[in-house]
Structure formats: C-alpha cells, structure tokens
Tab-separated table of N, CA and C and ligand atoms in Angstrom:
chain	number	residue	atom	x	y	z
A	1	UNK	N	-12.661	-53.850	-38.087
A	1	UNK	CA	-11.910	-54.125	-36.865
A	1	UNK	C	-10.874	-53.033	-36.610
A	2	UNK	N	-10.167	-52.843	-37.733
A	2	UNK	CA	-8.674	-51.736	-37.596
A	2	UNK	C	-9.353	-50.814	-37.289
A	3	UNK	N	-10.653	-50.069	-37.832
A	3	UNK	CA	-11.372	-48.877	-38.075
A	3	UNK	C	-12.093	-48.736	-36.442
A	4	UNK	N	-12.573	-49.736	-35.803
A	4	UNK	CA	-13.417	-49.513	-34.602
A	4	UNK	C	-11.897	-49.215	-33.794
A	5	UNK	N	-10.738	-49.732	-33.715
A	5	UNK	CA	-9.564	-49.773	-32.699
A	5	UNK	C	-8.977	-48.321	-33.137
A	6	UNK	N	-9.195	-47.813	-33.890
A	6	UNK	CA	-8.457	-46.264	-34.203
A	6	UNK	C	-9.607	-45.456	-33.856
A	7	UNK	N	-10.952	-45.443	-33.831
A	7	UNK	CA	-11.997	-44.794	-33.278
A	7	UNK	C	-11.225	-44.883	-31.656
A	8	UNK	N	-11.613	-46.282	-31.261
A	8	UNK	CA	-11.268	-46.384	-29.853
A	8	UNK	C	-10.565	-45.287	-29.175
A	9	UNK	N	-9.085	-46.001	-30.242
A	9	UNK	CA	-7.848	-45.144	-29.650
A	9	UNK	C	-8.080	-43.320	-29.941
A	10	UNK	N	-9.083	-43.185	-30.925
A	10	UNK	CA	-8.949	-41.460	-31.126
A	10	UNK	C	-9.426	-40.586	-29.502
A	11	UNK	N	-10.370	-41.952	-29.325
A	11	UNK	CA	-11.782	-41.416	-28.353
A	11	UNK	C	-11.017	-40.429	-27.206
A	12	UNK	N	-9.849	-41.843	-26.644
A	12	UNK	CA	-9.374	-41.784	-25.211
A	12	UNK	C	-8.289	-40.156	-25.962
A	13	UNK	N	-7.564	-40.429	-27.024
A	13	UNK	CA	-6.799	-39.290	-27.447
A	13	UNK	C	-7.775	-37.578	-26.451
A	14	UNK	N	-8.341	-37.805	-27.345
A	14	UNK	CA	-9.530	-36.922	-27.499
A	14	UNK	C	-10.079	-36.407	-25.835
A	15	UNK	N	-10.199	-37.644	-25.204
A	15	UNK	CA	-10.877	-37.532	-23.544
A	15	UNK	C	-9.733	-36.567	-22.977
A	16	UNK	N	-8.177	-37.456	-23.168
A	16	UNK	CA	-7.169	-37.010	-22.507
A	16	UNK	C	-6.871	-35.938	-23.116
A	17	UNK	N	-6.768	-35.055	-23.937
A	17	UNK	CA	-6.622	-33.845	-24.031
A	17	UNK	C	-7.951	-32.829	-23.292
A	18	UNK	N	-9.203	-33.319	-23.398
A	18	UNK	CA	-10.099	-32.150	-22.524
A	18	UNK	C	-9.748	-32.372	-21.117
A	19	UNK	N	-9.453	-33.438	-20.769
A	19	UNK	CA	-9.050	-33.566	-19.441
A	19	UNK	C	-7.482	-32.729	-19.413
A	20	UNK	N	-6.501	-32.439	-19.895
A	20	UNK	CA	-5.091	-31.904	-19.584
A	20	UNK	C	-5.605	-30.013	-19.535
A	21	UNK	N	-6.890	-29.921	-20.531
A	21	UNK	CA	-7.012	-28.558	-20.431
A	21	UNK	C	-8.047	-28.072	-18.899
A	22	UNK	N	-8.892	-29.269	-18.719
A	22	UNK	CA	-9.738	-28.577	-17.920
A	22	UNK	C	-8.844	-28.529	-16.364
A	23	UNK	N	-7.783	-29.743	-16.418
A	23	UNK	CA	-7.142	-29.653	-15.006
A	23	UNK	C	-5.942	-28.362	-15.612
A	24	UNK	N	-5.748	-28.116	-16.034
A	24	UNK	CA	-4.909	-26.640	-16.329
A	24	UNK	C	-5.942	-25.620	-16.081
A	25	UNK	N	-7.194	-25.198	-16.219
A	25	UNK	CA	-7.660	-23.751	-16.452
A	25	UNK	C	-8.640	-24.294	-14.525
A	26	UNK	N	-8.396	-25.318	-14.379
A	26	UNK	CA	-8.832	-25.380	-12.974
A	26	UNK	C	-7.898	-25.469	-11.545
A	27	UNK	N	-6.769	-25.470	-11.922
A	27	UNK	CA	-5.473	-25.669	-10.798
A	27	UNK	C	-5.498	-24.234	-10.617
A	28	UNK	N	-5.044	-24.225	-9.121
A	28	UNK	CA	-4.777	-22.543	-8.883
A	28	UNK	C	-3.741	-22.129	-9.131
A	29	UNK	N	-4.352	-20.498	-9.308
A	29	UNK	CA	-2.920	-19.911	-9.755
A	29	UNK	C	-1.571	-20.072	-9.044
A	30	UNK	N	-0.492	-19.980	-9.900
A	30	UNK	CA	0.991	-20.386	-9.064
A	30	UNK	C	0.864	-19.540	-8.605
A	31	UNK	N	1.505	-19.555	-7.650
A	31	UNK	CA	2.285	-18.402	-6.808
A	31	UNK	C	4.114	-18.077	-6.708
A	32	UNK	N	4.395	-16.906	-6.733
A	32	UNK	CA	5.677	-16.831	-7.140
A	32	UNK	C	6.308	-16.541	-5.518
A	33	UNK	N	7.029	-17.740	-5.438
A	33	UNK	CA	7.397	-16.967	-3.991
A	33	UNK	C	8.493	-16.230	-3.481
A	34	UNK	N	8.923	-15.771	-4.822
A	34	UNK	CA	9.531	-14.353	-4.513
A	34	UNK	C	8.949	-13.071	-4.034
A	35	UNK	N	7.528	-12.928	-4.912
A	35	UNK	CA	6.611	-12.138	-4.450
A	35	UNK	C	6.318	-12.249	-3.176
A	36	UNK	N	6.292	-13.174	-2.690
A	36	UNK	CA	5.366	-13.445	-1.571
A	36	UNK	C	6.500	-13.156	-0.554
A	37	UNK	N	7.534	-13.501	-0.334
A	37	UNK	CA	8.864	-13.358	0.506
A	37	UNK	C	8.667	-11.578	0.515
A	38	UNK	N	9.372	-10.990	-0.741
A	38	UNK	CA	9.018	-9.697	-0.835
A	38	UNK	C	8.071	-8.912	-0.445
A	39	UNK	N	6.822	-9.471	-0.325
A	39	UNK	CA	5.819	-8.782	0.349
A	39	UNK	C	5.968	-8.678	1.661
A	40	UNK	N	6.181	-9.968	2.403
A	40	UNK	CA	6.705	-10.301	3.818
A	40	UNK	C	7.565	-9.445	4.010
A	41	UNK	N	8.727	-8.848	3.601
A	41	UNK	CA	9.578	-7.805	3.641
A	41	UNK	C	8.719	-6.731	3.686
A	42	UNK	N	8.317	-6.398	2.715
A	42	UNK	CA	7.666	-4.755	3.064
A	42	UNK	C	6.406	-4.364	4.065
A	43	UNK	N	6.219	-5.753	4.522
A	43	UNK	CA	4.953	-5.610	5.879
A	43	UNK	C	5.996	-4.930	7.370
A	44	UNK	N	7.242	-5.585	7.026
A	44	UNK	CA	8.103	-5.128	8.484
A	44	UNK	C	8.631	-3.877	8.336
A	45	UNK	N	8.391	-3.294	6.986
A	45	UNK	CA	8.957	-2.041	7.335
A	45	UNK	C	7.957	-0.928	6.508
A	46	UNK	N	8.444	0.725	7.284
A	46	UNK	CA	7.942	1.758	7.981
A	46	UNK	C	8.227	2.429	6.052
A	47	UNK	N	7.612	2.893	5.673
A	47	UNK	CA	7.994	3.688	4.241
A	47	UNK	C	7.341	4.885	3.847
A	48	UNK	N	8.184	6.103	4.647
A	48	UNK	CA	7.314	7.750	4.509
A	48	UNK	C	7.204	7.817	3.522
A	49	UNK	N	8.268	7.400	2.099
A	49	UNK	CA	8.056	8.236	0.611
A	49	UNK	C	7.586	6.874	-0.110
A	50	UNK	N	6.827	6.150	0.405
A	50	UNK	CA	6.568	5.378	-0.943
A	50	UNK	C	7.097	4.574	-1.595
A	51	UNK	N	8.055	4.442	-1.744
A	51	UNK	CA	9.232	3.903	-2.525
A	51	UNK	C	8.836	2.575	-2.590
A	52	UNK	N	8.483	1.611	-1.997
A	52	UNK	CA	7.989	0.404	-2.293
A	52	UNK	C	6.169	0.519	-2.947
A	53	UNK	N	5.961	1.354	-3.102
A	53	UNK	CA	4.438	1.347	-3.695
A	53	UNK	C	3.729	0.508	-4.910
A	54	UNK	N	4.846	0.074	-5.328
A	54	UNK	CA	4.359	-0.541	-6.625
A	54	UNK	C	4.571	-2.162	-6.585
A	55	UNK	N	4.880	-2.484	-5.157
A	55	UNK	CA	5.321	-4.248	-4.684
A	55	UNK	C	3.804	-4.589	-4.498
A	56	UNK	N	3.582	-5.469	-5.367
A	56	UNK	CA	1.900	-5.867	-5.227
A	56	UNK	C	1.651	-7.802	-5.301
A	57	UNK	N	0.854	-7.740	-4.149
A	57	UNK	CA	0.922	-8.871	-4.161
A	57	UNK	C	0.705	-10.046	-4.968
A	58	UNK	N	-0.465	-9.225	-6.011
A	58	UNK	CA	-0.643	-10.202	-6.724
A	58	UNK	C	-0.080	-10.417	-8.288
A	59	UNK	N	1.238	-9.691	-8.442
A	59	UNK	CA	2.068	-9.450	-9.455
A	59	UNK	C	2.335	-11.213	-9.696
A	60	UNK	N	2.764	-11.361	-11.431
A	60	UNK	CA	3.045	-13.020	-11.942
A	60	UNK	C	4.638	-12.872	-11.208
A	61	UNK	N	5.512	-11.950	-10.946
A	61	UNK	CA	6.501	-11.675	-10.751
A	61	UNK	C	7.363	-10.488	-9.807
A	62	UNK	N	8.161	-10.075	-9.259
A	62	UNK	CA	8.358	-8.953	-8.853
A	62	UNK	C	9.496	-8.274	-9.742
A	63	UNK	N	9.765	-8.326	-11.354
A	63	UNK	CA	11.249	-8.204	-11.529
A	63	UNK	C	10.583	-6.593	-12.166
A	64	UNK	N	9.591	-6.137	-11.864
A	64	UNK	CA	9.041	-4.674	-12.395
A	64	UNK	C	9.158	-3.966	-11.223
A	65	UNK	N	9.395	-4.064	-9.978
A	65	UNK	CA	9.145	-3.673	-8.934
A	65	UNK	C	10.442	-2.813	-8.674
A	66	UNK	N	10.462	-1.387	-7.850
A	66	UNK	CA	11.325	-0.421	-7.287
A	66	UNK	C	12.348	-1.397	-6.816
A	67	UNK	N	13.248	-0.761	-6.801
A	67	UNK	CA	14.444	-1.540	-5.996
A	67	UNK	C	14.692	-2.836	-6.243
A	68	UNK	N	14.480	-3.961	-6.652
A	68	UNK	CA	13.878	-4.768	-7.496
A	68	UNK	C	14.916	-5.373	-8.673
A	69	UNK	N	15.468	-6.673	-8.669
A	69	UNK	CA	15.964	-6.623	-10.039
A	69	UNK	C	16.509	-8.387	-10.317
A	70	UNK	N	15.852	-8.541	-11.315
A	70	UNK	CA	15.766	-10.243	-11.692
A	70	UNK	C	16.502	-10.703	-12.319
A	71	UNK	N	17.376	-11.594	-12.525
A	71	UNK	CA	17.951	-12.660	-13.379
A	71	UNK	C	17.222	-12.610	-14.807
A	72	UNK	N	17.789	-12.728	-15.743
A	72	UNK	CA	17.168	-12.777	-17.057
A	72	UNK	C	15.826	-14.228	-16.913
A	73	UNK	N	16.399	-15.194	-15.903
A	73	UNK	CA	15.261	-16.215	-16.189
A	73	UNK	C	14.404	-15.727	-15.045
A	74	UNK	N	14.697	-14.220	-14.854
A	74	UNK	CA	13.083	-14.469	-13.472
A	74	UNK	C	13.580	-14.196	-12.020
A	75	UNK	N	14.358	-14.178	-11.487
A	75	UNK	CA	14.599	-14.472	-9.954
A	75	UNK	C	15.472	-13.157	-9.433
A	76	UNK	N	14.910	-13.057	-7.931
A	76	UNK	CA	15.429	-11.590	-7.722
A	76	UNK	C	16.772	-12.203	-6.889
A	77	UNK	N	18.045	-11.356	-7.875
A	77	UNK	CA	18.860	-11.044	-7.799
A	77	UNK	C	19.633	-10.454	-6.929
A	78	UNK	N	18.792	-8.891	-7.011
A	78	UNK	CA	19.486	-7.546	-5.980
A	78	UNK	C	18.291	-6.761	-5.672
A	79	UNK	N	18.445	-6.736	-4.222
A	79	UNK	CA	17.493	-5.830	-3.324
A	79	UNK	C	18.416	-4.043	-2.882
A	80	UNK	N	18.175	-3.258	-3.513
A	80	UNK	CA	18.655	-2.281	-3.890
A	80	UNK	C	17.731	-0.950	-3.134
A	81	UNK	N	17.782	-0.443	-1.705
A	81	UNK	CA	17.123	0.375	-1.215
A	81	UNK	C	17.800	1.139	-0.815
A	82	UNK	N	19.396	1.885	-0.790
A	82	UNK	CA	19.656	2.901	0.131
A	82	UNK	C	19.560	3.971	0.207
A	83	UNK	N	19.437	4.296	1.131
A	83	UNK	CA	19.261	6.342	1.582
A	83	UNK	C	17.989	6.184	1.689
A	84	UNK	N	16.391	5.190	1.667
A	84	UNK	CA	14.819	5.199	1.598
A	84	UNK	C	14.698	6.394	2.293
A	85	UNK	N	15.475	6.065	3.625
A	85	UNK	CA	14.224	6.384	4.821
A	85	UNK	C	13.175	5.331	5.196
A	86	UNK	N	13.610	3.873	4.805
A	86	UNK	CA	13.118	2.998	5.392
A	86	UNK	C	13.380	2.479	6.782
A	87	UNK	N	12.315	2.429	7.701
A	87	UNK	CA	12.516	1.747	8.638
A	87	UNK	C	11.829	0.659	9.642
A	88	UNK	N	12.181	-0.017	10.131
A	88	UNK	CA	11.789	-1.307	10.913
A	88	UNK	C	12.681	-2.176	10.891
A	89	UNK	N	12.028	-3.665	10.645
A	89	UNK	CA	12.844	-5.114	10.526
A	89	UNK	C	12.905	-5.845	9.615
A	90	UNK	N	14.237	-6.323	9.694
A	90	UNK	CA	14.198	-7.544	8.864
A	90	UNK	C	13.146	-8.326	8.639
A	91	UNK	N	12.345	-9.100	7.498
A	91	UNK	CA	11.316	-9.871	7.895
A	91	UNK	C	12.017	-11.655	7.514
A	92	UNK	N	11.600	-12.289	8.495
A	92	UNK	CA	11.794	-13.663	8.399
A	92	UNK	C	12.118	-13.935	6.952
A	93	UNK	N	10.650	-13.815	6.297
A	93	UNK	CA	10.838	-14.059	5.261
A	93	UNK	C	11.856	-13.613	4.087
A	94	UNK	N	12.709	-12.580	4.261
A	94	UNK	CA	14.160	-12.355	3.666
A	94	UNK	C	15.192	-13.522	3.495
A	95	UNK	N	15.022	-14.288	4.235
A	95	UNK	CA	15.663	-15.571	3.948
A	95	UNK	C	15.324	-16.687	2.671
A	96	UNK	N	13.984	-16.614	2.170
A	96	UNK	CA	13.202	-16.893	0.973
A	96	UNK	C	13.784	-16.613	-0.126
A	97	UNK	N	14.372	-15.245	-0.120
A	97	UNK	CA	15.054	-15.115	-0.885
A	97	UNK	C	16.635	-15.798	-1.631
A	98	UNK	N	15.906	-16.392	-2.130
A	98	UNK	CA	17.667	-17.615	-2.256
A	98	UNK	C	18.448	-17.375	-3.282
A	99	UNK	N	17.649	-16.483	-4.516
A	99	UNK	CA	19.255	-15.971	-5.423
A	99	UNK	C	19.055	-14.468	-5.411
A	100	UNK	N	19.341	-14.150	-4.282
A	100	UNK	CA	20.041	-12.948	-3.705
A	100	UNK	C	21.057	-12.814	-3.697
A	101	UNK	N	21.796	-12.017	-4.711
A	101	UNK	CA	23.284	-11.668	-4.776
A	101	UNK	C	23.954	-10.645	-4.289
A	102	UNK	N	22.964	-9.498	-4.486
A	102	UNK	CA	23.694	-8.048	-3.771
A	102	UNK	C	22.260	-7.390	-3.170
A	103	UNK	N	22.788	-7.066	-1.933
A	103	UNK	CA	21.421	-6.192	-0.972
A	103	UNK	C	22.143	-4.923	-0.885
A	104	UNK	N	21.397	-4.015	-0.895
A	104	UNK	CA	21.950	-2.605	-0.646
A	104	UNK	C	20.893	-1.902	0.158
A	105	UNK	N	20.921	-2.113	1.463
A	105	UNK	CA	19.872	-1.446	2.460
A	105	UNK	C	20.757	-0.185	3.142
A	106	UNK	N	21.807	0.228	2.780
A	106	UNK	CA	22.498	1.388	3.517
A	106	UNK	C	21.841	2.548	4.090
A	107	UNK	N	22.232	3.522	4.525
A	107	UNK	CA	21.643	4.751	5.475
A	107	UNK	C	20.017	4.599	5.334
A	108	UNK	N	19.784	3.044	6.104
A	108	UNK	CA	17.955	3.790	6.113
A	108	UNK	C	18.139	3.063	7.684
A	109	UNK	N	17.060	2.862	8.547
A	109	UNK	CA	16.853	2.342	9.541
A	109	UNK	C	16.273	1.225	9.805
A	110	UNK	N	16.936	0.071	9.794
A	110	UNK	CA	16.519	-1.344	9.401
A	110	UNK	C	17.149	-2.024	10.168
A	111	UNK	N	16.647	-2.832	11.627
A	111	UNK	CA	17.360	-3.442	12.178
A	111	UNK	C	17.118	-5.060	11.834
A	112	UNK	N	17.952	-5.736	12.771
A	112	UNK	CA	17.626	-7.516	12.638
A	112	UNK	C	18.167	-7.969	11.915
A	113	UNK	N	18.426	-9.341	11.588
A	113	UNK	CA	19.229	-9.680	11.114
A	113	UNK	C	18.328	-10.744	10.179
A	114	UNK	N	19.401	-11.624	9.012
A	114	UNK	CA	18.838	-12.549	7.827
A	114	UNK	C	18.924	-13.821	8.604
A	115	UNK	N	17.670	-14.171	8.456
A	115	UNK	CA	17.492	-15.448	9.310
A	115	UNK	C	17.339	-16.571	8.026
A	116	UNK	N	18.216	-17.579	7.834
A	116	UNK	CA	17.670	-18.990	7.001
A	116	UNK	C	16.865	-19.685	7.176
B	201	NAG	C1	14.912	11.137	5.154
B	201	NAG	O1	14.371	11.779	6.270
B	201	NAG	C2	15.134	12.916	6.658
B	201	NAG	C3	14.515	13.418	7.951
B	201	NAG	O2	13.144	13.209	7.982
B	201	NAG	C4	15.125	13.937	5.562
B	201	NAG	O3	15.897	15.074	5.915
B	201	NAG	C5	15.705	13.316	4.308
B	201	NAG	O4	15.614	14.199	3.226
B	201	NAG	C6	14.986	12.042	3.955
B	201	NAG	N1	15.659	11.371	2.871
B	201	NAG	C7	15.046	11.000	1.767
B	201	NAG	C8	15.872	10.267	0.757
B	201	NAG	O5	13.873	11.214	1.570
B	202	NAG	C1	14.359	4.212	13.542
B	202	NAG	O1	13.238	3.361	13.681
B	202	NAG	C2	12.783	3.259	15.009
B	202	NAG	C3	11.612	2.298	14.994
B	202	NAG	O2	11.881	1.207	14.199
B	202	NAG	C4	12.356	4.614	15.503
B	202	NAG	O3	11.959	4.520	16.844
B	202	NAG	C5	13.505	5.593	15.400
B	202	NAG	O4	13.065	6.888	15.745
B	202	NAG	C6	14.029	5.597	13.984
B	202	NAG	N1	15.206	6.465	13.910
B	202	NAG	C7	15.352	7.389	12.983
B	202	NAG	C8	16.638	8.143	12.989
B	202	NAG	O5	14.497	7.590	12.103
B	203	NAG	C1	9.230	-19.386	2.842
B	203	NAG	O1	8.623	-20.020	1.740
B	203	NAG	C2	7.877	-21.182	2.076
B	203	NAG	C3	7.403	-21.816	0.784
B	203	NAG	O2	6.789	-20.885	-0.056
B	203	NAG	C4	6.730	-20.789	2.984
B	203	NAG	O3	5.983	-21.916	3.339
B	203	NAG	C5	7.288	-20.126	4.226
B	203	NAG	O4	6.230	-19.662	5.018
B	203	NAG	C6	8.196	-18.959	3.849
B	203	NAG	N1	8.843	-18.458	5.034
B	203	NAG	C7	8.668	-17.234	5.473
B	203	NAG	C8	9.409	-16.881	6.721
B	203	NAG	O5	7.956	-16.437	4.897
C-alpha cells in the first residue's frame, strides 16, 4: 500500500518536472525591452560614422553596446553620445527607457523632445 502511494506520488513528481522543462525550452525568448526601446532610438536617427553599429537587435542585453551603460543588475543607466554627428529625432520610444539617469546627446543634431 505505502509502496504503490510513493510510486504514485514519484510518478506525478517525475510528470511535473518534464512538464516545467518542456514549458521552459518552449516559451519564447524574453525580450529585453531596453533593447528594443534602444533600437527604436537608433531607427530615428541619421549616423555617418557608425557609432551605433554594434546596437543589435537581437542582443540578451544592451549593457555591451557604444554609448551604452548598465546598472550592475542590468538596466541602462546613461545614454552617452556627444559630438556623434548624430542626427534626426527623438524616438517615442526613449521614454521606455525608465532607469535613465544621465543622457549626454550634446553638439550632434537631434531634435524633439522625451515623450512618457
Ligand atoms: C561631424 O561632421 C563635421 C562636418 O561634416 C566634421 O567636420 C566633424 O569632424 C564631424 N565630427 C565627428 C566627431 O566626426
Ligand atoms: C540636421 O539634421 C537635419 C535633418 O534632420 C538636416 O536637414 C540638417 O542639415 C542637419 N544640420 C546639420 C548642421 O548637420
Ligand atoms: C514601450 O514598451 C512597451 C512594452 O514593451 C511596448 O509595448 C511599447 O510599444 C513601447 N513604446 C514605444 C514607444 O516603443
């Protein structure tokens, strides 16, 4: 009796762990939506030298990225571009950005404003 109820109980053990792995290696990938904000940023603007070249969309993170710079747990911090020679707009999505502490867009050509 004890022996069939600890089978039982191993079984479901057993079910519920292939089930926690297969819904893990089958959920889609997260998305970081810092990246994704950040990308939205560099679609609105104009970049002769490159300088954003290495913002990729499908990065786990952006805290490797030019200009670029993350919180020890991950989160961009400071957007750091002046003198590029960047130019265009603000993109909507700059507002995404929510632990943004210091922007430094000086002498480039960047109009519009941070929309929430
Ligand atoms: C920006 O562009 C101007 C004019 O095209 C150029 O003289 C200047 O060197 C450029 N600045 C940088 C940082 O590339
Ligand atoms: C600034 O950017 C605008 C377009 O966004 C462009 O028409 C203008 O020539 C640029 N000015 C300079 C100084 O690069
Ligand atoms: C801001 O982020 C949210 C959630 O990821 C997204 O749905 C929305 O489109 C973003 N807004 C902009 C302006 O990119």
């Amino acid at each position: 009796m004890g022996f069939n109820k600890d089978r039982f109980l191993l079984t479901w053990v057993v079910l519920f762990f292939f089930w926690v792995s297969a819904t893990a290696l089958l959920s889609p990938k997260g998305v970081n939506f810092e990246v994704q904000a950040l990308m939205g940023i560099k679609e609105f603007l104009d970049d002769p030298h490159g300088v954003l070249d290495n913002w990729d969309e499908a990065a786990v993170d952006p805290c490797s990225w030019n200009m670029v710079t993350c919180s020890l747990d991950g989160l961009v911090i400071s957007l750091g571009a002046p003198s590029q020679n960047l130019s265009g707009t603000l993109a909507p999505s700059f507002g995404n950005l929510t632990n943004l502490q210091l922007v430094l867009l000086q002498n480039n050509n960047i109009s519009g404003h941070i929309q929430k």
